[in-house]
Short mmCIF file of C-alpha atoms in Angstrom, two decimals:
data_model
loop_
_atom_site.label_atom_id
_atom_site.label_comp_id
_atom_site.label_asym_id
_atom_site.label_seq_id
_atom_site.Cartn_x
_atom_site.Cartn_y
_atom_site.Cartn_z
CA MET A 348 -35.86 39.27 41.24
CA ALA A 349 -37.57 36.96 43.71
CA ALA A 350 -35.91 38.82 46.58
CA ALA A 351 -37.11 42.12 45.16
CA LEU A 352 -40.67 40.82 44.91
CA GLN A 353 -40.51 39.53 48.48
CA LYS A 354 -39.46 42.99 49.67
CA ILE A 355 -42.54 44.45 47.99
CA ASP A 356 -44.82 41.85 49.59
CA MET A 357 -43.27 42.43 53.01
CA ASP A 358 -43.65 46.23 52.86
CA PRO A 359 -46.75 47.08 54.93
CA GLU A 360 -47.19 50.31 53.04
CA HIS A 361 -46.81 48.56 49.68
CA GLN A 362 -44.64 51.41 48.63
CA LEU A 363 -43.03 51.14 45.25
CA TYR A 364 -39.77 49.28 45.57
CA THR A 365 -37.11 49.85 42.97
CA PRO A 366 -34.74 46.87 42.94
CA LYS A 367 -31.03 47.50 42.76
CA ILE A 368 -29.29 46.76 39.49
CA GLU A 369 -27.28 44.07 41.31
CA ASP A 370 -30.53 42.31 42.31
CA ILE A 371 -31.79 42.44 38.75
CA ALA A 372 -28.46 41.19 37.36
CA ALA A 373 -28.40 38.32 39.85
CA ALA A 374 -31.97 37.35 38.94
CA VAL A 375 -31.17 37.43 35.22
CA ILE A 376 -28.08 35.26 35.77
CA GLU A 377 -30.15 32.78 37.79
CA MET A 378 -32.76 32.60 35.03
CA LEU A 379 -30.10 32.08 32.36
CA LEU A 380 -28.43 29.33 34.39
CA LEU A 381 -31.78 27.63 34.98
CA GLU A 382 -32.50 27.87 31.26
CA ALA A 383 -29.09 26.38 30.45
CA ILE A 384 -29.52 23.41 32.79
CA ALA A 385 -33.07 22.85 31.51
CA MET A 386 -31.86 22.86 27.89
CA THR A 387 -29.01 20.50 28.75
CA SER A 388 -31.44 18.15 30.49
CA CYS A 389 -33.61 18.18 27.36
CA ASP A 390 -30.59 17.23 25.25
CA LEU A 391 -29.90 14.34 27.61
CA CYS A 392 -33.49 13.09 27.88
CA ALA A 393 -32.79 9.77 26.15
CA SER A 394 -30.83 8.79 29.27
CA THR A 395 -34.02 8.97 31.34
CA LYS A 396 -35.98 6.49 29.25
CA PRO A 397 -36.28 2.72 29.68
CA TRP A 398 -33.13 0.77 28.85
CA ASP A 399 -34.38 -0.61 25.51
CA GLN A 400 -35.09 2.92 24.27
CA GLN A 401 -31.77 4.17 25.61
CA ARG A 402 -29.94 1.38 23.81
CA GLN A 403 -31.63 2.20 20.49
CA THR A 404 -30.74 5.88 20.85
CA VAL A 405 -27.15 5.07 21.79
CA ASN A 406 -26.80 2.82 18.74
CA VAL A 407 -28.02 5.62 16.47
CA ILE A 408 -25.70 8.16 18.10
CA PHE A 409 -22.65 5.90 17.87
CA GLU A 410 -23.40 5.13 14.23
CA GLU A 411 -23.42 8.88 13.60
CA PHE A 412 -20.10 9.17 15.46
CA TYR A 413 -18.57 6.49 13.27
CA GLU A 414 -19.72 8.10 10.03
CA GLN A 415 -20.02 11.80 10.72
CA THR A 416 -17.46 14.42 10.02
CA MET A 417 -16.15 16.26 13.04
CA ILE A 418 -14.01 19.33 12.97
CA ILE A 419 -11.35 19.04 15.62
CA MET A 420 -8.70 21.71 15.80
CA ALA A 421 -9.27 22.74 12.17
CA MET A 422 -8.75 19.17 10.91
CA ILE A 423 -11.54 17.10 9.39
CA ILE A 424 -11.61 13.71 11.04
CA MET A 425 -13.99 10.85 10.32
CA GLY A 426 -13.96 7.59 12.23
CA ASP A 427 -14.12 5.26 9.23
CA GLU A 428 -12.21 7.55 6.92
CA GLU A 429 -9.50 8.14 9.48
CA ARG A 430 -8.91 4.39 9.75
CA GLU A 431 -8.70 4.14 5.94
CA GLN A 432 -5.95 6.75 6.04
CA GLY A 433 -3.96 4.63 8.47
CA ARG A 434 -4.73 6.76 11.52
CA VAL A 435 -6.35 5.53 14.70
CA PRO A 436 -9.68 7.25 15.45
CA ILE A 437 -10.59 8.11 19.01
CA ALA A 438 -12.36 5.20 20.71
CA MET A 439 -15.75 6.89 20.68
CA MET A 440 -15.61 7.08 16.87
CA ASP A 441 -14.00 3.71 16.28
CA ARG A 442 -16.50 1.01 15.35
CA THR A 443 -13.86 -1.67 16.03
CA LYS A 444 -14.07 -0.81 19.73
CA LEU A 445 -17.72 -1.64 20.30
CA HIS A 446 -16.72 -3.49 23.47
CA GLU A 447 -15.89 -0.09 25.02
CA GLN A 448 -19.37 1.28 24.37
CA PRO A 449 -20.99 0.06 27.64
CA ALA A 450 -18.26 1.58 29.80
CA SER A 451 -18.50 4.78 27.80
CA GLN A 452 -22.24 4.95 28.44
CA VAL A 453 -21.84 4.27 32.16
CA GLY A 454 -19.30 7.07 32.34
CA PHE A 455 -21.62 9.37 30.41
CA LEU A 456 -24.57 8.59 32.69
CA THR A 457 -22.64 8.91 35.96
CA GLY A 458 -20.45 11.83 34.93
CA ILE A 459 -22.84 13.95 32.87
CA CYS A 460 -26.49 12.88 33.09
CA VAL A 461 -26.89 12.13 36.80
CA PRO A 462 -25.19 15.38 37.96
CA CYS A 463 -27.28 17.36 35.47
CA TYR A 464 -30.54 15.84 36.70
CA GLN A 465 -29.49 16.13 40.36
CA LEU A 466 -29.02 19.86 39.86
CA LEU A 467 -32.26 20.18 37.90
CA HIS A 468 -34.08 18.29 40.67
CA GLN A 469 -32.69 20.69 43.30
CA LEU A 470 -33.98 23.63 41.27
CA ILE A 471 -37.26 22.07 40.10
CA PRO A 472 -38.27 19.20 42.42
CA GLN A 473 -41.01 18.05 40.02
CA THR A 474 -38.27 16.76 37.67
CA SER A 475 -37.43 13.82 39.95
CA PRO A 476 -38.67 11.26 37.34
CA PHE A 477 -35.81 12.33 35.07
CA LEU A 478 -33.26 11.78 37.81
CA GLN A 479 -34.81 8.42 38.72
CA GLY A 480 -34.68 7.40 35.05
CA CYS A 481 -30.89 7.86 35.05
CA LEU A 482 -30.27 5.82 38.17
#
């Protein structure tokens, strides 16, 4: 779409330019991808806040992981309930593995949050405070 608008601006006659369907489709895809990365960055915004706030949010999220029901491959699995049934819950949902939480968060920040905010920063440079908050 931006390319189509540039062609209009560059036309000295300002003749009506009808963009090709491929140009429109590409512009729509770009807008949808930008929307997706922006929504993802909103979901991850706790990772951009000061450490004390991040820690509080992480504690709430992990408590939900320990208690909440998750549907995984058509089976209902709960961290605490799974342990009561003699099964071993995945580490993220196992409150007996709190010592693994810091490494899990570092992996989440470096593997998910930082790349997300790097991409967002490339697309919208004014979002640099979010990226800096993750580093």
